[in-house]
mmCIF file of C-alpha atoms in Angstrom:
data_model
loop_
_atom_site.group_PDB
_atom_site.id
_atom_site.type_symbol
_atom_site.label_atom_id
_atom_site.label_comp_id
_atom_site.label_asym_id
_atom_site.label_seq_id
_atom_site.Cartn_x
_atom_site.Cartn_y
_atom_site.Cartn_z
ATOM 1 C CA MET A 1 9.404 -8.358 -25.075
ATOM 2 C CA ALA A 2 6.248 -6.397 -24.066
ATOM 3 C CA THR A 3 5.656 -8.352 -20.715
ATOM 4 C CA GLN A 4 9.509 -6.858 -19.606
ATOM 5 C CA VAL A 5 8.640 -3.351 -20.026
ATOM 6 C CA ALA A 6 6.137 -1.973 -17.304
ATOM 7 C CA ALA A 7 5.054 1.488 -17.083
ATOM 8 C CA ILE A 8 6.740 3.239 -13.695
ATOM 9 C CA SER A 9 6.654 7.024 -12.828
ATOM 10 C CA GLU A 10 8.863 7.461 -10.288
ATOM 11 C CA ILE A 11 12.176 5.298 -8.363
ATOM 12 C CA PHE A 12 13.387 6.557 -5.537
ATOM 13 C CA SER A 13 14.600 6.766 -2.395
ATOM 14 C CA SER A 14 12.550 8.458 1.067
ATOM 15 C CA LEU A 15 11.059 7.485 4.719
ATOM 16 C CA GLN A 16 8.041 4.855 4.483
ATOM 17 C CA GLY A 17 5.620 7.480 5.061
ATOM 18 C CA GLU A 18 2.646 5.082 5.882
ATOM 19 C CA GLY A 19 1.879 2.251 7.990
ATOM 20 C CA THR A 20 3.560 -0.344 10.564
ATOM 21 C CA HIS A 21 7.104 1.085 9.290
ATOM 22 C CA LEU A 22 7.316 4.419 9.257
ATOM 23 C CA GLY A 23 10.340 6.510 8.829
ATOM 24 C CA GLU A 24 11.879 3.284 7.184
ATOM 25 C CA ARG A 25 14.550 3.774 4.659
ATOM 26 C CA HIS A 26 12.941 2.346 1.491
ATOM 27 C CA LEU A 27 13.576 2.193 -2.524
ATOM 28 C CA PHE A 28 10.371 2.986 -4.173
ATOM 29 C CA VAL A 29 9.470 1.806 -7.589
ATOM 30 C CA ARG A 30 6.303 3.171 -8.096
ATOM 31 C CA PHE A 31 3.772 1.965 -10.904
ATOM 32 C CA GLU A 32 1.503 4.024 -13.055
ATOM 33 C CA ARG A 33 -1.812 2.344 -13.918
ATOM 34 C CA CYS A 34 -3.915 0.858 -10.786
ATOM 35 C CA ASN A 35 -7.164 -0.413 -11.168
ATOM 36 C CA ILE A 36 -9.593 1.996 -9.518
ATOM 37 C CA HIS A 37 -9.340 5.264 -8.976
ATOM 38 C CA CYS A 38 -10.023 6.446 -5.487
ATOM 39 C CA GLU A 39 -11.062 9.332 -5.007
ATOM 40 C CA TYR A 40 -9.138 10.772 -2.718
ATOM 41 C CA CYS A 41 -5.830 9.543 -4.667
ATOM 42 C CA ASP A 42 -3.152 11.740 -5.119
ATOM 43 C CA GLU A 43 -1.411 9.983 -7.018
ATOM 44 C CA LEU A 44 -3.779 10.569 -10.414
ATOM 45 C CA GLY A 45 -2.614 11.479 -13.487
ATOM 46 C CA LYS A 46 1.348 11.082 -12.725
ATOM 47 C CA PRO A 47 2.738 9.683 -16.373
ATOM 48 C CA GLY A 48 4.358 6.712 -16.328
ATOM 49 C CA PHE A 49 8.074 5.586 -18.601
ATOM 50 C CA ASP A 50 8.808 2.432 -20.291
ATOM 51 C CA PHE A 51 10.908 0.415 -18.481
ATOM 52 C CA ASP A 52 13.043 -3.000 -19.099
ATOM 53 C CA LEU A 53 14.342 -4.998 -16.617
ATOM 54 C CA ASP A 54 17.343 -4.516 -17.035
ATOM 55 C CA SER A 55 17.037 -0.808 -16.719
ATOM 56 C CA THR A 56 14.992 -1.221 -13.604
ATOM 57 C CA VAL A 57 17.207 -3.574 -11.587
ATOM 58 C CA GLU A 58 20.278 -1.349 -13.006
ATOM 59 C CA SER A 59 18.413 1.926 -11.826
ATOM 60 C CA ILE A 60 17.392 0.037 -7.864
ATOM 61 C CA ARG A 61 21.134 -1.324 -7.460
ATOM 62 C CA ARG A 62 22.527 2.519 -8.587
ATOM 63 C CA LEU A 63 20.314 4.699 -6.147
ATOM 64 C CA ASP A 64 20.750 1.481 -3.180
ATOM 65 C CA ARG A 65 24.216 2.832 -3.859
ATOM 66 C CA ASP A 66 24.378 6.143 -3.641
ATOM 67 C CA GLU A 67 21.455 6.831 -1.355
ATOM 68 C CA GLY A 68 20.994 3.683 0.909
ATOM 69 C CA PRO A 69 21.009 0.755 2.418
ATOM 70 C CA HIS A 70 17.460 0.974 2.231
ATOM 71 C CA ALA A 71 15.239 -1.401 5.083
ATOM 72 C CA TYR A 72 13.066 -2.615 1.824
ATOM 73 C CA VAL A 73 12.564 -1.852 -2.076
ATOM 74 C CA SER A 74 8.759 -0.999 -1.966
ATOM 75 C CA LEU A 75 6.727 -1.694 -4.951
ATOM 76 C CA THR A 76 4.154 0.682 -4.572
ATOM 77 C CA GLY A 77 1.738 2.686 -7.281
ATOM 78 C CA GLY A 78 -0.656 2.714 -8.650
ATOM 79 C CA GLU A 79 -1.403 -1.056 -7.832
ATOM 80 C CA PRO A 80 1.837 -3.090 -8.751
ATOM 81 C CA LEU A 81 -0.161 -6.213 -9.166
ATOM 82 C CA MET A 82 -1.195 -5.146 -12.845
ATOM 83 C CA TYR A 83 2.193 -5.528 -13.622
ATOM 84 C CA LEU A 84 2.122 -9.052 -12.740
ATOM 85 C CA PRO A 85 4.546 -10.520 -16.284
ATOM 86 C CA PHE A 86 6.982 -7.784 -15.206
ATOM 87 C CA LEU A 87 6.380 -7.834 -11.042
ATOM 88 C CA LYS A 88 7.611 -11.275 -10.521
ATOM 89 C CA PRO A 89 10.570 -11.874 -12.897
ATOM 90 C CA LEU A 90 11.608 -8.022 -11.070
ATOM 91 C CA MET A 91 10.871 -9.429 -7.431
ATOM 92 C CA GLU A 92 13.570 -12.597 -8.451
ATOM 93 C CA ARG A 93 15.620 -10.500 -9.377
ATOM 94 C CA LEU A 94 15.968 -7.985 -6.627
ATOM 95 C CA LYS A 95 15.507 -11.090 -4.493
ATOM 96 C CA ALA A 96 18.570 -12.963 -6.171
ATOM 97 C CA LEU A 97 20.422 -9.613 -5.089
ATOM 98 C CA GLY A 98 19.850 -9.730 -1.047
ATOM 99 C CA PHE A 99 17.078 -6.725 -1.651
ATOM 100 C CA ARG A 100 13.904 -7.287 0.972
ATOM 101 C CA MET A 101 10.470 -6.172 -1.062
ATOM 102 C CA TYR A 102 7.717 -4.348 0.279
ATOM 103 C CA LEU A 103 4.483 -4.639 -1.810
ATOM 104 C CA GLU A 104 2.062 -1.495 -1.360
ATOM 105 C CA THR A 105 -1.697 -3.016 -2.600
ATOM 106 C CA ASN A 106 -4.988 -1.751 -2.875
ATOM 107 C CA GLY A 107 -5.923 -5.168 -1.391
ATOM 108 C CA ILE A 108 -8.256 -6.681 -4.232
ATOM 109 C CA LEU A 109 -6.431 -8.214 -7.355
ATOM 110 C CA TRP A 110 -5.972 -11.973 -4.989
ATOM 111 C CA LYS A 111 -5.308 -13.913 -7.671
ATOM 112 C CA ALA A 112 -2.147 -11.579 -8.534
ATOM 113 C CA LEU A 113 -0.375 -11.796 -5.276
ATOM 114 C CA GLU A 114 -0.650 -15.391 -5.141
ATOM 115 C CA GLN A 115 1.737 -15.377 -7.422
ATOM 116 C CA VAL A 116 4.401 -13.153 -6.256
ATOM 117 C CA VAL A 117 3.288 -14.134 -2.028
ATOM 118 C CA ARG A 118 6.361 -16.404 -2.291
ATOM 119 C CA LEU A 119 8.620 -13.473 -3.353
ATOM 120 C CA SER A 120 7.366 -10.716 -0.419
ATOM 121 C CA ASP A 121 8.332 -9.525 3.163
ATOM 122 C CA VAL A 122 5.618 -7.320 3.621
ATOM 123 C CA VAL A 123 2.193 -7.316 2.410
ATOM 124 C CA ALA A 124 1.678 -3.615 3.015
ATOM 125 C CA MET A 125 -2.333 -4.057 2.273
ATOM 126 C CA ASP A 126 -5.521 -1.647 1.375
ATOM 127 C CA VAL A 127 -8.619 -2.241 2.109
ATOM 128 C CA LYS A 128 -11.282 0.312 0.276
ATOM 129 C CA PRO A 129 -14.128 1.620 1.701
ATOM 130 C CA ALA A 130 -16.490 2.657 -0.451
ATOM 131 C CA SER A 131 -18.339 5.230 1.120
ATOM 132 C CA VAL A 132 -14.634 7.125 1.072
ATOM 133 C CA THR A 133 -13.414 5.735 -2.424
ATOM 134 C CA LYS A 134 -16.546 6.503 -3.882
ATOM 135 C CA GLU A 135 -15.969 2.600 -5.812
ATOM 136 C CA ARG A 136 -17.382 -0.592 -5.383
ATOM 137 C CA PRO A 137 -17.221 -2.111 -2.705
ATOM 138 C CA PHE A 138 -14.690 -4.419 -2.255
ATOM 139 C CA LEU A 139 -14.879 -6.505 0.771
ATOM 140 C CA LYS A 140 -15.108 -10.129 -1.091
ATOM 141 C CA GLU A 141 -11.716 -9.626 -2.622
ATOM 142 C CA HIS A 142 -10.546 -7.323 0.252
ATOM 143 C CA GLU A 143 -11.386 -11.318 2.414
ATOM 144 C CA ARG A 144 -9.361 -13.729 0.345
ATOM 145 C CA PHE A 145 -6.208 -10.846 -0.471
ATOM 146 C CA LEU A 146 -6.211 -11.133 3.198
ATOM 147 C CA ALA A 147 -6.022 -15.005 3.505
ATOM 148 C CA ILE A 148 -3.256 -15.083 1.324
ATOM 149 C CA ALA A 149 -1.290 -12.309 2.409
ATOM 150 C CA LEU A 150 -1.308 -13.804 5.716
ATOM 151 C CA GLU A 151 1.682 -15.614 4.319
ATOM 152 C CA LYS A 152 3.953 -12.968 4.800
ATOM 153 C CA GLU A 153 4.382 -10.468 7.902
ATOM 154 C CA THR A 154 0.679 -8.109 6.360
ATOM 155 C CA PHE A 155 -0.798 -5.191 8.132
ATOM 156 C CA VAL A 156 -3.671 -4.072 7.174
ATOM 157 C CA LYS A 157 -4.534 0.121 6.258
ATOM 158 C CA MET A 158 -7.665 1.914 5.749
ATOM 159 C CA VAL A 159 -8.206 5.454 4.244
ATOM 160 C CA CYS A 160 -10.735 7.382 6.649
ATOM 161 C CA SER A 161 -12.271 10.822 5.435
ATOM 162 C CA LYS A 162 -15.379 11.941 7.732
ATOM 163 C CA SER A 163 -17.461 10.186 5.437
ATOM 164 C CA LEU A 164 -16.527 7.045 6.344
ATOM 165 C CA ASP A 165 -19.491 4.759 6.904
ATOM 166 C CA GLN A 166 -19.755 3.614 10.111
ATOM 167 C CA ARG A 167 -21.495 0.543 8.827
ATOM 168 C CA GLU A 168 -18.968 -0.402 6.760
ATOM 169 C CA PHE A 169 -16.125 -0.002 8.569
ATOM 170 C CA GLN A 170 -17.345 -2.274 11.511
ATOM 171 C CA ASP A 171 -17.856 -5.627 8.603
ATOM 172 C CA LEU A 172 -14.681 -4.694 7.778
ATOM 173 C CA CYS A 173 -12.945 -4.618 10.345
ATOM 174 C CA VAL A 174 -15.301 -7.842 10.580
ATOM 175 C CA MET A 175 -13.340 -9.696 7.519
ATOM 176 C CA ILE A 176 -10.020 -8.310 9.054
ATOM 177 C CA ALA A 177 -11.135 -9.959 12.125
ATOM 178 C CA HIS A 178 -12.503 -13.742 10.972
ATOM 179 C CA THR A 179 -9.591 -13.593 8.722
ATOM 180 C CA ALA A 180 -6.917 -12.079 10.336
ATOM 181 C CA PRO A 181 -7.551 -11.250 13.636
ATOM 182 C CA HIS A 182 -3.568 -10.930 15.003
ATOM 183 C CA VAL A 183 -2.631 -8.392 12.127
ATOM 184 C CA PRO A 184 -2.480 -4.231 12.528
ATOM 185 C CA LEU A 185 -5.311 -2.052 11.070
ATOM 186 C CA VAL A 186 -3.847 0.819 10.452
ATOM 187 C CA LEU A 187 -6.374 4.097 10.406
ATOM 188 C CA GLN A 188 -4.932 6.882 7.884
ATOM 189 C CA PRO A 189 -7.656 9.944 7.937
ATOM 190 C CA ILE A 190 -6.988 11.883 5.061
ATOM 191 C CA THR A 191 -9.486 14.896 4.033
ATOM 192 C CA ARG A 192 -9.498 16.950 0.777
ATOM 193 C CA GLU A 193 -8.622 20.165 2.687
ATOM 194 C CA VAL A 194 -5.492 20.041 4.837
ATOM 195 C CA GLU A 195 -3.731 17.283 5.542
ATOM 196 C CA GLY A 196 -5.552 14.358 7.222
ATOM 197 C CA HIS A 197 -3.693 14.888 10.972
ATOM 198 C CA GLU A 198 -5.003 18.867 10.881
ATOM 199 C CA ASP A 199 -8.619 18.402 11.096
ATOM 200 C CA PHE A 200 -10.032 17.969 14.640
ATOM 201 C CA GLU A 201 -13.342 16.151 13.660
ATOM 202 C CA LEU A 202 -11.599 13.716 11.273
ATOM 203 C CA MET A 203 -8.821 13.157 14.367
ATOM 204 C CA ARG A 204 -11.841 12.912 16.762
ATOM 205 C CA LEU A 205 -13.935 10.551 14.709
ATOM 206 C CA LEU A 206 -11.360 8.100 13.626
ATOM 207 C CA GLY A 207 -10.489 8.094 18.186
ATOM 208 C CA GLU A 208 -14.715 6.665 18.341
ATOM 209 C CA LEU A 209 -13.265 4.242 15.442
ATOM 210 C CA GLN A 210 -10.534 2.589 17.239
ATOM 211 C CA THR A 211 -12.306 2.173 19.891
ATOM 212 C CA ILE A 212 -15.382 0.593 17.505
ATOM 213 C CA GLY A 213 -12.264 -1.294 15.895
ATOM 214 C CA LEU A 214 -10.713 -2.705 19.593
ATOM 215 C CA GLY A 215 -13.943 -3.755 20.035
ATOM 216 C CA ILE A 216 -13.502 -6.199 17.101
ATOM 217 C CA LEU A 217 -9.572 -6.249 16.076
ATOM 218 C CA LYS A 218 -6.732 -6.557 19.026
ATOM 219 C CA ASP A 219 -4.713 -4.216 17.218
ATOM 220 C CA VAL A 220 -5.955 -0.543 15.681
ATOM 221 C CA ARG A 221 -3.976 2.200 14.707
ATOM 222 C CA ILE A 222 -4.236 6.100 13.716
ATOM 223 C CA VAL A 223 -1.276 6.726 11.508
ATOM 224 C CA PRO A 224 -0.865 10.083 10.268
ATOM 225 C CA ARG A 225 1.234 9.848 6.605
ATOM 226 C CA LEU A 226 4.726 11.068 7.256
ATOM 227 C CA HIS A 227 6.159 12.345 4.601
ATOM 228 C CA LYS A 228 3.251 14.780 4.381
ATOM 229 C CA ILE A 229 3.736 15.433 7.658
ATOM 230 C CA LEU A 230 8.141 16.414 7.305
ATOM 231 C CA LYS A 231 6.837 17.851 3.535
ATOM 232 C CA ILE A 232 9.071 14.823 1.567
ATOM 233 C CA ARG A 233 8.521 12.763 -1.299
#
């Protein structure tokens, strides 16, 4: 049936390159579509292929057998929560097989999260500054999403470029502090010219942002993208 098929661009084994689980071996399932189009996104345009539940589960089991064990199955994208009718039964089947679920999400689709948060083990949630994404602000959606995500282990990631508006950054930090003061905030540098950590001016800015953030939150970290440093997928 149509609800049992999803457009998946790739299923692969690699190191987790972002966030608080940096360096763990994860099994990635990358969904094609996203509900927003961030200016910096490097996944746009990757074609998806129709997978049904059985073939997806079998691909995951085979890859885990051949290249595992893996700490988590990382459901990423795109935006996996766009595929809720497929995602929920997939997570149920994988949990029944003993896999742990790591949900990577843009932190906007809170109604969909309500349906699968109990099946997640880790929620890796983005907050999206409009000054960086060039999309509209999602402050209220992020607030509702974060409140639901707190049922499980959660961290918040913010992609930061030199265009980041400091007032917007402060507003997002205040929202996190009011909703989940103990949740880590990860600042991830990104720039068009070179990989983010290689941009001295950007890293200086992130140091300033970290200082501002630590005046509002308990845990603010600067974490470059490990997979880009290691030149792996």
